[in-house]
Amino acid sequence: MKTVGLPHDEDRGAGRRTGAGSAAAPAPLVTGGEGHTRAAVVQLLLEEGPITATAIGSKLGLTPAGVRRHLDALIESGQARASRSAPWQQKGRGRPAKQYQLTAVGRGRLGHAYDDLAGAAIRQLGEVGGEQAIADFARKRARTIVEGIEPVAEHTPETTTAKADEIAEAFTDAGFAASTRKVGAGVQICQHHCPVAHVAEEFPQLCEAELEAFRDLLGTHVQRLATIANGDCACTTHVPLFVLPITDNASPKTAAQPAAVRTNDSGRSAE
């Protein structure tokens, strides 16, 4: 399997060439009581940061060692940072105390209402322009992600595989954590993350537009085997390597439809 590397934090949201949006990777899971305490520390950093470790311990009833453990973990994961208090903030003598606050990465990992806002915007678009307006929007978004990629010039297993790799790289830059893998007489494009999954549940036009973009660039029939929006672990698209190019008799819409029925093979192939 060829895996396209995830973008660095400073590259997130930069897109491939045009600023395609992306989503930050989910924070590591902390279970049990530790998870609730960590969440409380994060909430305090969000609402009152910059804030000292002493203040955090006082507000949450934590020991200094407990506070340090959570702050060290947040700093190590890039979700928080420390800085020295300004002289005017210092109380008493001695070295200025450290103050802690969330980073952009930390804020990006918090729950937010972006999905609700996006869903409301697309619903309004549909009310004004109808289903066609939603389809046009989805198509433009997909084309923005792959902008700069030329359609495959010659249909061979090698060129098709290379083009699939290029598409996966573009989608990784857009926050989809995509990779490719050879499966039998085909190659699969696997999107291990979908930054618009919740919106795509309501508006499958987003998934259909991606398939259409794949088909246009690869010049062949592609089949969606699984989608995150349908509850699968990844969005998996099968690209045959030994097929004839699309003809006028082929139905583009059929090629762009996500799979309606999930199979056990789709789950295994996406892992």
mmCIF file of C-alpha atoms in Angstrom:
data_model
loop_
_atom_site.group_PDB
_atom_site.id
_atom_site.type_symbol
_atom_site.label_atom_id
_atom_site.label_comp_id
_atom_site.label_asym_id
_atom_site.label_seq_id
_atom_site.Cartn_x
_atom_site.Cartn_y
_atom_site.Cartn_z
ATOM 1 C CA MET A 1 0.000 0.000 0.000
ATOM 2 C CA LYS A 2 1.263 3.440 -0.884
ATOM 3 C CA THR A 3 0.405 5.973 1.801
ATOM 4 C CA VAL A 4 0.544 9.673 1.116
ATOM 5 C CA GLY A 5 1.899 11.491 4.166
ATOM 6 C CA LEU A 6 -0.373 13.576 6.301
ATOM 7 C CA PRO A 7 0.203 17.341 6.070
ATOM 8 C CA HIS A 8 2.111 19.050 8.846
ATOM 9 C CA ASP A 9 0.131 21.348 11.122
ATOM 10 C CA GLU A 10 1.611 24.437 9.492
ATOM 11 C CA ASP A 11 0.443 23.120 6.128
ATOM 12 C CA ARG A 12 -3.106 22.291 7.192
ATOM 13 C CA GLY A 13 -5.736 24.272 5.344
ATOM 14 C CA ALA A 14 -3.212 25.317 2.706
ATOM 15 C CA GLY A 15 -4.672 22.927 0.156
ATOM 16 C CA ARG A 16 -2.850 21.516 -2.852
ATOM 17 C CA ARG A 17 -2.541 24.719 -4.806
ATOM 18 C CA THR A 18 -5.738 26.605 -4.200
ATOM 19 C CA GLY A 19 -6.414 26.556 -0.477
ATOM 20 C CA ALA A 20 -8.719 23.549 -0.237
ATOM 21 C CA GLY A 21 -9.934 23.332 3.338
ATOM 22 C CA SER A 22 -8.887 20.603 5.689
ATOM 23 C CA ALA A 23 -9.612 19.430 9.141
ATOM 24 C CA ALA A 24 -7.234 18.784 11.962
ATOM 25 C CA ALA A 25 -6.678 15.182 12.982
ATOM 26 C CA PRO A 26 -8.643 14.030 16.039
ATOM 27 C CA ALA A 27 -6.956 14.321 19.423
ATOM 28 C CA PRO A 28 -5.659 11.139 21.067
ATOM 29 C CA LEU A 29 -8.283 9.443 23.199
ATOM 30 C CA VAL A 30 -8.013 9.777 26.964
ATOM 31 C CA THR A 31 -10.494 7.488 28.662
ATOM 32 C CA GLY A 32 -12.109 7.353 32.091
ATOM 33 C CA GLY A 33 -11.575 10.008 34.719
ATOM 34 C CA GLU A 34 -8.381 11.154 33.042
ATOM 35 C CA GLY A 35 -10.393 12.081 29.967
ATOM 36 C CA HIS A 36 -12.851 14.219 31.933
ATOM 37 C CA THR A 37 -10.036 15.986 33.760
ATOM 38 C CA ARG A 38 -8.108 16.607 30.550
ATOM 39 C CA ALA A 39 -11.232 18.032 28.954
ATOM 40 C CA ALA A 40 -11.729 20.329 31.954
ATOM 41 C CA VAL A 41 -8.146 21.590 31.631
ATOM 42 C CA VAL A 42 -8.656 22.248 27.928
ATOM 43 C CA GLN A 43 -11.917 24.085 28.613
ATOM 44 C CA LEU A 44 -10.168 26.253 31.199
ATOM 45 C CA LEU A 45 -7.341 27.064 28.789
ATOM 46 C CA LEU A 46 -9.945 28.016 26.198
ATOM 47 C CA GLU A 47 -12.039 30.231 28.459
ATOM 48 C CA GLU A 48 -9.413 31.800 30.728
ATOM 49 C CA GLY A 49 -6.050 31.320 29.025
ATOM 50 C CA PRO A 50 -3.341 32.426 29.326
ATOM 51 C CA ILE A 51 -3.542 30.960 32.811
ATOM 52 C CA THR A 52 -0.972 29.664 35.282
ATOM 53 C CA ALA A 53 -0.688 26.068 36.424
ATOM 54 C CA THR A 54 -1.381 27.211 39.972
ATOM 55 C CA ALA A 55 -4.644 28.804 38.909
ATOM 56 C CA ILE A 56 -5.637 25.671 36.995
ATOM 57 C CA GLY A 57 -4.992 23.514 40.041
ATOM 58 C CA SER A 58 -6.942 25.858 42.274
ATOM 59 C CA LYS A 59 -9.982 26.013 39.996
ATOM 60 C CA LEU A 60 -10.101 22.275 39.278
ATOM 61 C CA GLY A 61 -8.903 20.977 42.638
ATOM 62 C CA LEU A 62 -5.835 19.266 41.151
ATOM 63 C CA THR A 63 -2.430 18.717 42.696
ATOM 64 C CA PRO A 64 0.576 20.444 41.079
ATOM 65 C CA ALA A 65 1.750 17.052 39.777
ATOM 66 C CA GLY A 66 -1.675 16.374 38.262
ATOM 67 C CA VAL A 67 -1.752 19.748 36.528
ATOM 68 C CA ARG A 68 1.759 19.252 35.138
ATOM 69 C CA ARG A 69 0.851 15.825 33.783
ATOM 70 C CA HIS A 70 -2.060 17.173 31.766
ATOM 71 C CA LEU A 71 -0.239 20.303 30.604
ATOM 72 C CA ASP A 72 2.814 18.306 29.529
ATOM 73 C CA ALA A 73 0.608 15.968 27.499
ATOM 74 C CA LEU A 74 -1.176 18.866 25.815
ATOM 75 C CA ILE A 75 2.101 20.616 25.010
ATOM 76 C CA GLU A 76 3.651 17.426 23.643
ATOM 77 C CA SER A 77 0.684 16.912 21.309
ATOM 78 C CA GLY A 78 0.890 20.530 20.142
ATOM 79 C CA GLN A 79 -2.459 21.518 21.642
ATOM 80 C CA ALA A 80 -1.099 23.977 24.235
ATOM 81 C CA ARG A 81 1.908 26.218 24.735
ATOM 82 C CA ALA A 82 3.563 28.003 27.642
ATOM 83 C CA SER A 83 4.937 31.518 27.929
ATOM 84 C CA ARG A 84 6.247 33.707 30.740
ATOM 85 C CA SER A 85 3.917 36.182 32.389
ATOM 86 C CA ALA A 86 4.468 39.840 31.625
ATOM 87 C CA PRO A 87 6.102 41.846 34.434
ATOM 88 C CA TRP A 88 2.881 43.683 35.219
ATOM 89 C CA GLN A 89 1.094 40.341 35.665
ATOM 90 C CA GLN A 90 3.617 39.059 38.188
ATOM 91 C CA LYS A 91 2.533 38.949 41.817
ATOM 92 C CA GLY A 92 5.318 39.159 44.367
ATOM 93 C CA ARG A 93 8.985 38.532 43.789
ATOM 94 C CA GLY A 94 10.782 35.837 41.903
ATOM 95 C CA ARG A 95 10.809 34.527 38.388
ATOM 96 C CA PRO A 96 7.627 35.251 36.363
ATOM 97 C CA ALA A 97 5.266 32.293 36.371
ATOM 98 C CA LYS A 98 4.491 30.399 33.190
ATOM 99 C CA GLN A 99 1.111 30.894 31.617
ATOM 100 C CA TYR A 100 -0.580 28.330 29.412
ATOM 101 C CA GLN A 101 -2.994 28.653 26.537
ATOM 102 C CA LEU A 102 -4.351 26.621 23.633
ATOM 103 C CA THR A 103 -2.650 26.635 20.245
ATOM 104 C CA ALA A 104 -4.432 26.706 16.892
ATOM 105 C CA VAL A 105 -4.110 22.918 16.829
ATOM 106 C CA GLY A 106 -5.792 22.678 20.227
ATOM 107 C CA ARG A 107 -8.641 24.910 19.150
ATOM 108 C CA GLY A 108 -9.046 22.918 15.943
ATOM 109 C CA ARG A 109 -9.606 19.743 17.942
ATOM 110 C CA LEU A 110 -12.488 21.157 19.932
ATOM 111 C CA GLY A 111 -16.071 20.540 18.972
ATOM 112 C CA HIS A 112 -17.484 23.304 16.790
ATOM 113 C CA ALA A 113 -20.550 24.214 14.784
ATOM 114 C CA TYR A 114 -18.870 24.328 11.359
ATOM 115 C CA ASP A 115 -20.825 21.279 10.161
ATOM 116 C CA ASP A 116 -24.116 22.857 11.237
ATOM 117 C CA LEU A 117 -23.182 26.100 9.505
ATOM 118 C CA ALA A 118 -22.148 24.314 6.298
ATOM 119 C CA GLY A 119 -25.314 22.238 6.297
ATOM 120 C CA ALA A 120 -27.483 25.318 6.796
ATOM 121 C CA ALA A 121 -25.672 27.139 3.985
ATOM 122 C CA ILE A 122 -26.151 24.267 1.529
ATOM 123 C CA ARG A 123 -29.816 23.921 2.476
ATOM 124 C CA GLN A 124 -30.282 27.625 1.792
ATOM 125 C CA LEU A 125 -28.465 27.211 -1.524
ATOM 126 C CA GLY A 126 -30.898 24.449 -2.423
ATOM 127 C CA GLU A 127 -33.900 26.586 -1.540
ATOM 128 C CA VAL A 128 -32.649 29.383 -3.775
ATOM 129 C CA GLY A 129 -31.212 27.426 -6.709
ATOM 130 C CA GLY A 130 -32.645 23.934 -6.382
ATOM 131 C CA GLU A 131 -30.864 20.578 -6.545
ATOM 132 C CA GLN A 132 -28.818 21.705 -9.532
ATOM 133 C CA ALA A 133 -27.261 24.515 -7.496
ATOM 134 C CA ILE A 134 -26.154 22.023 -4.840
ATOM 135 C CA ALA A 135 -24.712 19.706 -7.501
ATOM 136 C CA ASP A 136 -22.850 22.606 -9.132
ATOM 137 C CA PHE A 137 -21.412 23.659 -5.778
ATOM 138 C CA ALA A 138 -20.262 20.111 -4.991
ATOM 139 C CA ARG A 139 -18.702 19.757 -8.442
ATOM 140 C CA LYS A 140 -16.820 23.039 -8.116
ATOM 141 C CA ARG A 141 -15.532 22.043 -4.685
ATOM 142 C CA ALA A 142 -14.228 18.699 -5.954
ATOM 143 C CA ARG A 143 -12.558 20.328 -8.939
ATOM 144 C CA THR A 144 -10.870 22.824 -6.644
ATOM 145 C CA ILE A 145 -9.264 19.981 -4.702
ATOM 146 C CA VAL A 146 -7.781 18.378 -7.830
ATOM 147 C CA GLU A 147 -7.071 21.595 -9.702
ATOM 148 C CA GLY A 148 -3.752 21.369 -11.517
ATOM 149 C CA ILE A 149 -3.969 17.607 -12.109
ATOM 150 C CA GLU A 150 -4.118 16.716 -15.799
ATOM 151 C CA PRO A 151 -6.293 13.813 -17.009
ATOM 152 C CA VAL A 152 -4.411 10.602 -17.708
ATOM 153 C CA ALA A 153 -2.960 10.772 -21.214
ATOM 154 C CA GLU A 154 -2.531 7.059 -21.936
ATOM 155 C CA HIS A 155 -4.440 4.242 -20.307
ATOM 156 C CA THR A 156 -1.935 1.742 -18.982
ATOM 157 C CA PRO A 157 -1.721 0.129 -15.535
ATOM 158 C CA GLU A 158 1.332 2.252 -14.774
ATOM 159 C CA THR A 159 -0.152 5.594 -15.791
ATOM 160 C CA THR A 160 -3.482 4.882 -14.124
ATOM 161 C CA THR A 161 -1.747 3.919 -10.878
ATOM 162 C CA ALA A 162 0.412 7.051 -11.002
ATOM 163 C CA LYS A 163 -2.656 9.226 -11.591
ATOM 164 C CA ALA A 164 -4.456 7.595 -8.664
ATOM 165 C CA ASP A 165 -1.427 8.405 -6.485
ATOM 166 C CA GLU A 166 -1.580 12.018 -7.645
ATOM 167 C CA ILE A 167 -5.274 12.244 -6.811
ATOM 168 C CA ALA A 168 -4.670 10.743 -3.369
ATOM 169 C CA GLU A 169 -1.950 13.313 -2.711
ATOM 170 C CA ALA A 170 -4.310 16.153 -3.627
ATOM 171 C CA PHE A 171 -7.009 14.825 -1.309
ATOM 172 C CA THR A 172 -4.493 14.384 1.488
ATOM 173 C CA ASP A 173 -3.538 18.042 1.087
ATOM 174 C CA ALA A 174 -7.243 18.832 1.465
ATOM 175 C CA GLY A 175 -7.470 16.918 4.764
ATOM 176 C CA PHE A 176 -8.740 13.511 3.608
ATOM 177 C CA ALA A 177 -5.667 11.442 4.654
ATOM 178 C CA ALA A 178 -5.780 9.514 1.379
ATOM 179 C CA SER A 179 -3.696 6.565 0.223
ATOM 180 C CA THR A 180 -3.662 4.052 -2.629
ATOM 181 C CA ARG A 181 -3.237 0.288 -2.714
ATOM 182 C CA LYS A 182 -3.136 -2.376 -5.414
ATOM 183 C CA VAL A 183 -5.978 -4.898 -5.155
ATOM 184 C CA GLY A 184 -6.120 -7.614 -7.797
ATOM 185 C CA ALA A 185 -6.406 -6.056 -11.242
ATOM 186 C CA GLY A 186 -7.149 -2.622 -9.866
ATOM 187 C CA VAL A 187 -6.027 0.127 -7.547
ATOM 188 C CA GLN A 188 -8.042 1.561 -4.676
ATOM 189 C CA ILE A 189 -8.066 5.161 -3.511
ATOM 190 C CA CYS A 190 -8.757 5.137 0.243
ATOM 191 C CA GLN A 191 -9.722 8.326 2.067
ATOM 192 C CA HIS A 192 -9.179 7.516 5.738
ATOM 193 C CA HIS A 193 -10.680 10.791 6.968
ATOM 194 C CA CYS A 194 -13.466 13.000 5.651
ATOM 195 C CA PRO A 195 -13.610 16.588 6.940
ATOM 196 C CA VAL A 196 -17.170 16.953 5.594
ATOM 197 C CA ALA A 197 -18.563 13.540 6.543
ATOM 198 C CA HIS A 198 -21.499 14.853 8.599
ATOM 199 C CA VAL A 199 -22.521 17.240 5.838
ATOM 200 C CA ALA A 200 -22.133 14.507 3.197
ATOM 201 C CA GLU A 201 -24.619 12.350 5.113
ATOM 202 C CA GLU A 202 -27.288 14.897 4.246
ATOM 203 C CA PHE A 203 -25.895 15.935 0.869
ATOM 204 C CA PRO A 204 -24.561 12.907 -1.077
ATOM 205 C CA GLN A 205 -23.862 15.271 -3.961
ATOM 206 C CA LEU A 206 -20.493 15.920 -2.286
ATOM 207 C CA CYS A 207 -19.546 12.246 -2.628
ATOM 208 C CA GLU A 208 -20.946 12.032 -6.155
ATOM 209 C CA ALA A 209 -18.884 15.040 -7.249
ATOM 210 C CA GLU A 210 -15.699 13.419 -5.937
ATOM 211 C CA LEU A 211 -16.445 10.292 -7.982
ATOM 212 C CA GLU A 212 -17.084 12.426 -11.039
ATOM 213 C CA ALA A 213 -13.723 14.167 -10.571
ATOM 214 C CA PHE A 214 -11.986 10.772 -10.223
ATOM 215 C CA ARG A 215 -13.652 9.515 -13.395
ATOM 216 C CA ASP A 216 -12.770 12.606 -15.403
ATOM 217 C CA LEU A 217 -9.099 12.470 -14.402
ATOM 218 C CA LEU A 218 -8.702 8.700 -14.748
ATOM 219 C CA GLY A 219 -10.769 8.434 -17.913
ATOM 220 C CA THR A 220 -12.355 5.172 -16.825
ATOM 221 C CA HIS A 221 -15.207 3.752 -14.787
ATOM 222 C CA VAL A 222 -14.650 4.047 -11.029
ATOM 223 C CA GLN A 223 -16.742 2.455 -8.302
ATOM 224 C CA ARG A 224 -17.249 3.647 -4.756
ATOM 225 C CA LEU A 225 -17.117 0.630 -2.448
ATOM 226 C CA ALA A 226 -17.503 2.347 0.928
ATOM 227 C CA THR A 227 -17.981 5.797 2.406
ATOM 228 C CA ILE A 228 -17.415 7.307 5.819
ATOM 229 C CA ALA A 229 -20.746 9.112 5.426
ATOM 230 C CA ASN A 230 -22.422 5.671 5.261
ATOM 231 C CA GLY A 231 -20.651 4.536 8.421
ATOM 232 C CA ASP A 232 -17.657 2.739 6.883
ATOM 233 C CA CYS A 233 -14.134 3.151 8.220
ATOM 234 C CA ALA A 234 -12.926 4.858 5.021
ATOM 235 C CA CYS A 235 -14.115 6.101 1.651
ATOM 236 C CA THR A 236 -12.849 3.444 -0.763
ATOM 237 C CA THR A 237 -12.931 3.847 -4.539
ATOM 238 C CA HIS A 238 -11.961 1.028 -6.886
ATOM 239 C CA VAL A 239 -10.203 1.912 -10.135
ATOM 240 C CA PRO A 240 -9.769 -0.962 -12.626
ATOM 241 C CA LEU A 241 -6.420 -1.044 -14.409
ATOM 242 C CA PHE A 242 -7.450 -3.146 -17.408
ATOM 243 C CA VAL A 243 -10.587 -1.544 -18.819
ATOM 244 C CA LEU A 244 -11.673 0.433 -21.829
ATOM 245 C CA PRO A 245 -12.007 4.234 -21.496
ATOM 246 C CA ILE A 246 -15.490 5.637 -20.874
ATOM 247 C CA THR A 247 -17.589 5.897 -24.059
ATOM 248 C CA ASP A 248 -20.571 8.084 -24.842
ATOM 249 C CA ASN A 249 -22.846 5.128 -24.104
ATOM 250 C CA ALA A 250 -21.603 4.921 -20.501
ATOM 251 C CA SER A 251 -23.579 6.786 -17.900
ATOM 252 C CA PRO A 252 -21.403 9.307 -16.016
ATOM 253 C CA LYS A 253 -23.992 9.563 -13.276
ATOM 254 C CA THR A 254 -23.895 5.811 -12.686
ATOM 255 C CA ALA A 255 -20.125 5.884 -12.336
ATOM 256 C CA ALA A 256 -20.315 8.670 -9.806
ATOM 257 C CA GLN A 257 -22.802 7.079 -7.426
ATOM 258 C CA PRO A 258 -21.586 5.912 -4.000
ATOM 259 C CA ALA A 259 -22.274 2.292 -3.164
ATOM 260 C CA ALA A 260 -25.761 1.846 -1.744
ATOM 261 C CA VAL A 261 -24.998 -1.474 -0.078
ATOM 262 C CA ARG A 262 -21.958 -2.054 2.102
ATOM 263 C CA THR A 263 -20.127 -5.337 1.901
ATOM 264 C CA ASN A 264 -17.599 -7.059 4.113
ATOM 265 C CA ASP A 265 -15.032 -6.693 1.360
ATOM 266 C CA SER A 266 -15.310 -2.904 1.462
ATOM 267 C CA GLY A 267 -14.425 -2.801 5.128
ATOM 268 C CA ARG A 268 -11.433 -5.082 4.728
ATOM 269 C CA SER A 269 -10.124 -3.334 1.633
ATOM 270 C CA ALA A 270 -10.259 0.043 3.360
ATOM 271 C CA GLU A 271 -8.233 -0.997 6.386
#
